[in-house]
Short mmCIF file of C-alpha atoms in Angstrom, two decimals:
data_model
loop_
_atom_site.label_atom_id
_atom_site.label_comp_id
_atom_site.label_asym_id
_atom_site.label_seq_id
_atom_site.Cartn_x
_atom_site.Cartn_y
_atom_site.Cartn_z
CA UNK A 1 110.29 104.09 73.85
CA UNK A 2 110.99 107.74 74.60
CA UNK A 3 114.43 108.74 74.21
CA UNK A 4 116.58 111.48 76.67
CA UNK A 5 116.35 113.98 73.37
CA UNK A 6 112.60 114.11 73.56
CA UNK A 7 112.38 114.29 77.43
CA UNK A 8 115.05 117.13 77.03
CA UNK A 9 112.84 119.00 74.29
CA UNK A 10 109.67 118.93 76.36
CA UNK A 11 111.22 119.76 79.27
CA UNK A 12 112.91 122.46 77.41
CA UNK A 13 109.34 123.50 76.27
CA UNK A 14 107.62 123.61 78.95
CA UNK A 15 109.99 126.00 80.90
CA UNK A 16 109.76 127.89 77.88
CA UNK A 17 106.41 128.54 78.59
CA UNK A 18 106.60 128.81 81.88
CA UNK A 19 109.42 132.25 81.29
CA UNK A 20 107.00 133.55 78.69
CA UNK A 21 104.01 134.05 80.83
CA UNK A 22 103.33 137.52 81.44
CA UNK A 23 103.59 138.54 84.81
CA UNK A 24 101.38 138.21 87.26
CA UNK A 25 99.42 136.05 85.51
CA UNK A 26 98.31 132.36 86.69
CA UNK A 27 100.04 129.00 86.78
CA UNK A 28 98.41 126.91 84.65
CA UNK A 29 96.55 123.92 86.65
CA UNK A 30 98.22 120.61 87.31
CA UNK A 31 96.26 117.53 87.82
CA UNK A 32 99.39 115.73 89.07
CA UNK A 33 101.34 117.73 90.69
CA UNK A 34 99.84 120.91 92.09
CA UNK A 35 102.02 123.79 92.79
CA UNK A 36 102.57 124.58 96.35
CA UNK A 37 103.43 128.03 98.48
CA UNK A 38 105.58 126.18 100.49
CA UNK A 39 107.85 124.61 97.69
CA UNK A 40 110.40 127.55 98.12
CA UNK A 41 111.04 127.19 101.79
CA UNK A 42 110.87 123.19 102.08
CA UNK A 43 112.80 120.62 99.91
CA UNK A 44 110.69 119.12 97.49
CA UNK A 45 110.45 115.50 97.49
CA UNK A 46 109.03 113.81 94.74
CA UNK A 47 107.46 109.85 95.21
CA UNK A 48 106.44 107.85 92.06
CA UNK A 49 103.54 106.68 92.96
CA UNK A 50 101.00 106.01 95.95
CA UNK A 51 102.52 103.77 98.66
CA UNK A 52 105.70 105.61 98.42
CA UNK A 53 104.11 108.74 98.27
CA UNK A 54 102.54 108.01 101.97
CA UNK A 55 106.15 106.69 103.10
CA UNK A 56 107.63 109.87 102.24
CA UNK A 57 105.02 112.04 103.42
CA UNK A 58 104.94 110.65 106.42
CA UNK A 59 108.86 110.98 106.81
CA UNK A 60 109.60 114.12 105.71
CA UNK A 61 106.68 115.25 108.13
CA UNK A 62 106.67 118.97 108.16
CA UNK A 63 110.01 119.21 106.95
CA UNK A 64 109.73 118.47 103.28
CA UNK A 65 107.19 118.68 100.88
CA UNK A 66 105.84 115.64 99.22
CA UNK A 67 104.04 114.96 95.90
CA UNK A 68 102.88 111.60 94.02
CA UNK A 69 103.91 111.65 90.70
CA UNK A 70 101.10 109.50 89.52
CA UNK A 71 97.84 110.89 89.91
CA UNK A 72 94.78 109.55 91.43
CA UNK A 73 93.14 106.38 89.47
CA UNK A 74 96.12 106.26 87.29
CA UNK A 75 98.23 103.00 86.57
CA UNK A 76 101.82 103.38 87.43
CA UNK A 77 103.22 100.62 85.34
CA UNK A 78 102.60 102.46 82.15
CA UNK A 79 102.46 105.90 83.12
CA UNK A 80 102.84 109.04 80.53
CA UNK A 81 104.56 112.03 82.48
CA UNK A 82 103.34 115.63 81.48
CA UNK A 83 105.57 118.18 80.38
CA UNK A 84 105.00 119.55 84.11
CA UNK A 85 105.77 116.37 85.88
CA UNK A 86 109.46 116.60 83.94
CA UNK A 87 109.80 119.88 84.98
CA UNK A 88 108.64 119.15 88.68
CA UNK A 89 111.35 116.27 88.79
CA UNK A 90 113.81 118.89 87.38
CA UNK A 91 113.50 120.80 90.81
CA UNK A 92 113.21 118.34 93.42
CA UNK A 93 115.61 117.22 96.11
CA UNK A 94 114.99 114.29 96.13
CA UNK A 95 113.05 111.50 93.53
CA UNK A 96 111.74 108.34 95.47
CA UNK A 97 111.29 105.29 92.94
CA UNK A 98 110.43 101.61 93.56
CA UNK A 99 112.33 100.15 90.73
CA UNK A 100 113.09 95.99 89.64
CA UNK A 101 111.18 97.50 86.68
CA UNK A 102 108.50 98.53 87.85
CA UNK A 103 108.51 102.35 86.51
CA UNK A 104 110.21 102.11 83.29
CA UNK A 105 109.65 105.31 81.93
CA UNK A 106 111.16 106.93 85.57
CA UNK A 107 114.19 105.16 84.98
CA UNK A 108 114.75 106.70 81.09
CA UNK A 109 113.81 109.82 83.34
CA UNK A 110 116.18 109.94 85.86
CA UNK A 111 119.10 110.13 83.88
CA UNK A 112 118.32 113.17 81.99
CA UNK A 113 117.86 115.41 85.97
CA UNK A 114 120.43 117.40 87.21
CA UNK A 115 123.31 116.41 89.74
CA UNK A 116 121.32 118.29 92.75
CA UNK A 117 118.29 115.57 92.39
CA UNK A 118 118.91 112.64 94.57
CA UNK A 119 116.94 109.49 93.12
CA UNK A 120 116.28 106.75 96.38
CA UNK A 121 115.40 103.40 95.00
CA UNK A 122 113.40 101.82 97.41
CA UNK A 123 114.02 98.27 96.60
CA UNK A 124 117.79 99.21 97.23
CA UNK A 125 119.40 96.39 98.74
CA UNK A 126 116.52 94.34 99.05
CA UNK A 127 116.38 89.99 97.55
CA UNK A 128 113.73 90.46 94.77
CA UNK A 129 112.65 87.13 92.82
CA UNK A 130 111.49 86.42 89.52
CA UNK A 131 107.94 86.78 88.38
CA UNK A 132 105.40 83.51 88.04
CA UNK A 133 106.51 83.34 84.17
CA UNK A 134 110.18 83.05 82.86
CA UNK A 135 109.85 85.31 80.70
CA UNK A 136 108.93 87.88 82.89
CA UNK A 137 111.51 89.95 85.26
CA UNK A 138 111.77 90.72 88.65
CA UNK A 139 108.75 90.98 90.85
CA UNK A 140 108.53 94.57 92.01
CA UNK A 141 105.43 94.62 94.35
CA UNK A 142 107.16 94.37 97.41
CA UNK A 143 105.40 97.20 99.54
CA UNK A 144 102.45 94.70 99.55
CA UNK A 145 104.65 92.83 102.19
CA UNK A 146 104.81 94.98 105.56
CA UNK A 147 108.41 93.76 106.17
CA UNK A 148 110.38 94.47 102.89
CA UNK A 149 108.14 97.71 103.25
CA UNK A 150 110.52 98.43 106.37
CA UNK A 151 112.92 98.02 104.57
CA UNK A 152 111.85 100.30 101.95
CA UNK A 153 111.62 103.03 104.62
CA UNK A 154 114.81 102.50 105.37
CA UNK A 155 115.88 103.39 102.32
CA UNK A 156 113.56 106.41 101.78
CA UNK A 157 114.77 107.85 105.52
CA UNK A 158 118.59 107.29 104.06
CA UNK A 159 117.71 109.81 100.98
CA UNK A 160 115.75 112.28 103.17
CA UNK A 161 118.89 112.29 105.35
CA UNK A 162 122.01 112.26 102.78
CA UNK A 163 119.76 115.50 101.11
CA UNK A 164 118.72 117.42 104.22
CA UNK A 165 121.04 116.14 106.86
CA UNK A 166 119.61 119.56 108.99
CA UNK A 167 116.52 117.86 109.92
CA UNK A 168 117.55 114.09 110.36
CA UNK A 169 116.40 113.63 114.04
CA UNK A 170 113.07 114.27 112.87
CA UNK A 171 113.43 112.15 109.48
CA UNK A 172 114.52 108.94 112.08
CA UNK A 173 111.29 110.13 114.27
CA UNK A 174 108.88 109.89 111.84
CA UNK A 175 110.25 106.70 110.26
CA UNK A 176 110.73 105.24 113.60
CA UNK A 177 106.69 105.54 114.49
CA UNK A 178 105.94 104.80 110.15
CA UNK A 179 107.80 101.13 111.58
CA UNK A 180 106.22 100.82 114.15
CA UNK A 181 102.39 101.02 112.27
CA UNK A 182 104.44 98.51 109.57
CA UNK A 183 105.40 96.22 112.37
CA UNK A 184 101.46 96.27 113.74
CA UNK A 185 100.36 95.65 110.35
CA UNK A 186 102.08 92.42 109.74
CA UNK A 187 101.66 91.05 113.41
CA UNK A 188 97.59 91.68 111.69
CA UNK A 189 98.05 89.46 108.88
CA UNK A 190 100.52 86.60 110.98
CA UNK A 191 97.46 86.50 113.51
CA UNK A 192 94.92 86.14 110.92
CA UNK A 193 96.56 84.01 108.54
CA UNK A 194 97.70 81.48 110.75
CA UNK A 195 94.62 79.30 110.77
CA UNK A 196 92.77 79.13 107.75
CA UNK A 197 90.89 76.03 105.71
CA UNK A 198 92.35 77.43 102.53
CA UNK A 199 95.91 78.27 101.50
CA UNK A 200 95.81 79.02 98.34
CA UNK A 201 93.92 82.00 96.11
CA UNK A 202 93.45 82.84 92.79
CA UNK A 203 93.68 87.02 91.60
CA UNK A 204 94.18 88.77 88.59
CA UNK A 205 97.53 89.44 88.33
CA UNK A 206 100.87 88.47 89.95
CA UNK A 207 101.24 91.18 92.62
CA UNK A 208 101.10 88.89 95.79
CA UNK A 209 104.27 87.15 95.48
CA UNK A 210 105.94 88.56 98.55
CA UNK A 211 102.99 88.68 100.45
CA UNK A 212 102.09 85.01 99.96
CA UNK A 213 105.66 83.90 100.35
CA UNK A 214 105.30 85.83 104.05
CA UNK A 215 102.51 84.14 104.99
CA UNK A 216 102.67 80.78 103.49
CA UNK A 217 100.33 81.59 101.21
CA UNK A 218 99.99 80.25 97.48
CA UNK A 219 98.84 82.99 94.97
CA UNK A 220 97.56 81.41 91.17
CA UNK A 221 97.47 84.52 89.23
CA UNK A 222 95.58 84.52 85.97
CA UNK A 223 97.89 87.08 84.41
CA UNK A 224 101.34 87.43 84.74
CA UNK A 225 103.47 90.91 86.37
CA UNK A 226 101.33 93.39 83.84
CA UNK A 227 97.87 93.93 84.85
CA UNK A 228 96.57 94.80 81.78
CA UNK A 229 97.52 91.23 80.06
CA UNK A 230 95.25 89.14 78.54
CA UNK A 231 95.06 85.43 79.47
CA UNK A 232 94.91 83.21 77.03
CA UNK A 233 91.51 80.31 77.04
CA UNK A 234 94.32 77.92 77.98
CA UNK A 235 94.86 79.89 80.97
CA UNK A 236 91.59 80.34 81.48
CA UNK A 237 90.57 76.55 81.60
CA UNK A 238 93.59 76.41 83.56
CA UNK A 239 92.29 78.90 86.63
CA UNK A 240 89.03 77.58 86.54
CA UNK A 241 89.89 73.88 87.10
CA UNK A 242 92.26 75.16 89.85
CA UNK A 243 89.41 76.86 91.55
CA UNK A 244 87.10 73.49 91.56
CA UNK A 245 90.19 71.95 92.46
CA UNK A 246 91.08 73.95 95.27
CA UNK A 247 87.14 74.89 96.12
CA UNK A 248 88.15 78.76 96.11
CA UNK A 249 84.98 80.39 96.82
CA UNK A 250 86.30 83.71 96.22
CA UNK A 251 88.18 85.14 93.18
CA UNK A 252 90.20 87.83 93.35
CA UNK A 253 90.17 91.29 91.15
CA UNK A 254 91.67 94.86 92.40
CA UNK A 255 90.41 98.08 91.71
CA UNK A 256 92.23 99.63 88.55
CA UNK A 257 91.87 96.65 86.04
CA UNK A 258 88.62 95.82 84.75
CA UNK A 259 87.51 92.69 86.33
CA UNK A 260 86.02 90.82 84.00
CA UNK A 261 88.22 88.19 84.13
CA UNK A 262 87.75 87.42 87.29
CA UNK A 263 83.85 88.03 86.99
CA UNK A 264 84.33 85.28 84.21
CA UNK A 265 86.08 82.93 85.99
CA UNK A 266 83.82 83.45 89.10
CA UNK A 267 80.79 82.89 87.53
CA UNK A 268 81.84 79.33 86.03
CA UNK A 269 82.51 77.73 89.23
CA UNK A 270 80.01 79.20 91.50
CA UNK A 271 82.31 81.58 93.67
CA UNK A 272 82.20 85.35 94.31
CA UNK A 273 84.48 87.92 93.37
CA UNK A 274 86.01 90.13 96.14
CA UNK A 275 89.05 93.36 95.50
CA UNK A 276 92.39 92.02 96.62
CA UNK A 277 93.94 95.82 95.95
CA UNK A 278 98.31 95.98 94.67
CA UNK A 279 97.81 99.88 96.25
CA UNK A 280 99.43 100.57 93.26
CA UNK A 281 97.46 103.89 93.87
CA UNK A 282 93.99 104.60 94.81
CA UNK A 283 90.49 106.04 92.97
CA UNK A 284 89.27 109.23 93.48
CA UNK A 285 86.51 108.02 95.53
CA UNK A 286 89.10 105.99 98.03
CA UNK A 287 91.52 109.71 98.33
CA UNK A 288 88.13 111.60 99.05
CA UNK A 289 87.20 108.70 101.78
CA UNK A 290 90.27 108.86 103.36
CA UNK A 291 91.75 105.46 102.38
CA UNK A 292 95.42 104.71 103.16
CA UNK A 293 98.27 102.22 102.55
CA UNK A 294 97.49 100.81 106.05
CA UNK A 295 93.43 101.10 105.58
CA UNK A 296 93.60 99.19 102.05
CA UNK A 297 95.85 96.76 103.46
CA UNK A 298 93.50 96.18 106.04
CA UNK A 299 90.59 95.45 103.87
CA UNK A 300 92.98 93.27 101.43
CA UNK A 301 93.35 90.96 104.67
CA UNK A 302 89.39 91.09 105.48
CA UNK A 303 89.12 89.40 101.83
CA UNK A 304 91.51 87.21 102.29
CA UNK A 305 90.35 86.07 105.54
CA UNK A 306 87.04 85.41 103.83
CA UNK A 307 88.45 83.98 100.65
CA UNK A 308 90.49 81.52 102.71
CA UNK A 309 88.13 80.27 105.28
CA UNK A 310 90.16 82.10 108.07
CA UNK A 311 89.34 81.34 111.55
#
């Protein structure tokens, strides 16, 4: 675990560095967080990783400027900051975080920026349950379900707001029409989940919690709240004979884990494997395509639909 004293002496390094470039000479690149022009004039607002990131962009409009912390194809849950991502955080207004755990290296962060940094934790407020295991914590993936993610926005317009009260009419504006897309989405996923010959689905990890719960869903994850987790052969037999059980057709796998797990699984009782995607941030290749929060959420319900025999 990193300690404050080590974020303090890279931070302290790195504006070292910055101070004792000769003038006139470039920035060095950042593949996280590229410097902006417009960073002087507008508040900078800093999300931690993607489905946040859109939230706040999409608040702060033209008002603000917004960077993702985590950078494209990245995992958040066990993300390394740079020495320029500290020193980013160091000079935003405002930090937007998920938290129930979910960035644990942000929250050893956040204690070590100054008092003008506002930190918004979007699950502020919100009931959060346990993960499928009891040893695990708190579920964090709640922007998978599009009403606790109105609720998150909530939270993130309350931040924008308390920093830059100047421009709040247009903060409540642009969260007001973000809702509205939010309220859309899940009136998407009600209609199409209503009637399906399944119920239940197996995926790799246990991100769909909230999202089942919504929908009366019931997700079998073969790995717990860490995506990266191994399952054991016990759990292994176990998910298979609850696919033949069940006749799931489709196994789950999302696109910044390897999936051969699920390939595994899949193969052993005849079904096919299809991306049920946490948005826990997106490729390269989905940023260049345009992809979005709402676009990947879209396709997650496509799968589903198929997976569960949706009508």
């Amino acid at each position: 675990m990193r300690s404050a004293a080590w974020i303090a002496a890279i931070v302290a390094l790195g504006l070292a560095a910055c101070s004792s470039r000769p003038a006139g000479s470039p920035s060095a690149p950042q593949a996280s967080l590229p410097p902006s022009p417009a960073a002087a004039a507008r508040p900078l607002a800093i999300a931690s990783f993607y489905p946040l990131y859109e939230f706040t962009a999409r608040i702060a409009g033209d008002h603000a400027e917004v960077r993702n912390l985590v950078s494209a194809g990245a995992a958040p849950h066990d993300y390394e900051p740079t020495a320029q991502d500290l020193i980013a955080l160091q000079s935003a207004r405002l930090v937007v975080y998920n938290g129930a755990g979910f960035e644990p290296w942000l929250d050893r962060l956040l204690p070590t920026l100054p008092p003008s940094v506002k930190a918004v934790k979007a699950t502020e407020g919100l009931r959060l349950v346990k993960g499928e295991a009891d040893t695990e914590g708190l579920d964090p993936h709640v922007w998978l379900d599009p009403v606790l993610a109105q609720r998150q926005v909530d939270n993130i317009l309350a931040g924008f707001v308390a920093a830059d009260p100047g421009h709040r009419a247009a903060y409540q504006a642009n969260a007001a029409r973000l809702k509205v897309d939010l309220v859309a989405l899940h009136d998407r996923f009600t209609r199409t989940l209503r009637a399906c010959g399944k119920r239940a689905f197996i995926t790799t990890h246990a991100a769909f919690g909230y999202l089942a719960r919504r929908y009366g869903l019931t997700m079998m994850p073969i790995t717990g709240l860490t995506p990266e987790a191994e399952p054991s052969l016990a759990r292994m037999r176990e998910v298979i004979n609850l696919a033949r059980t069940h006749d799931l057709r489709v196994i789950y796998f999302e696109t910044l884990v390897s999936p051969k797990v699920a390939e595994t699984i899949a193969r052993e009782v005849g079904a096919k494997t299809l991306v049920l995607n946490p948005v826990e941030g997106l490729t390269p290749d989905q940023r260049a395509g345009g992809a979005t929060y709402f676009t990947v959420m879209d396709e997650n319900l496509r799968h589903l639909a198929e997976g569960l025999d949706c009508r």
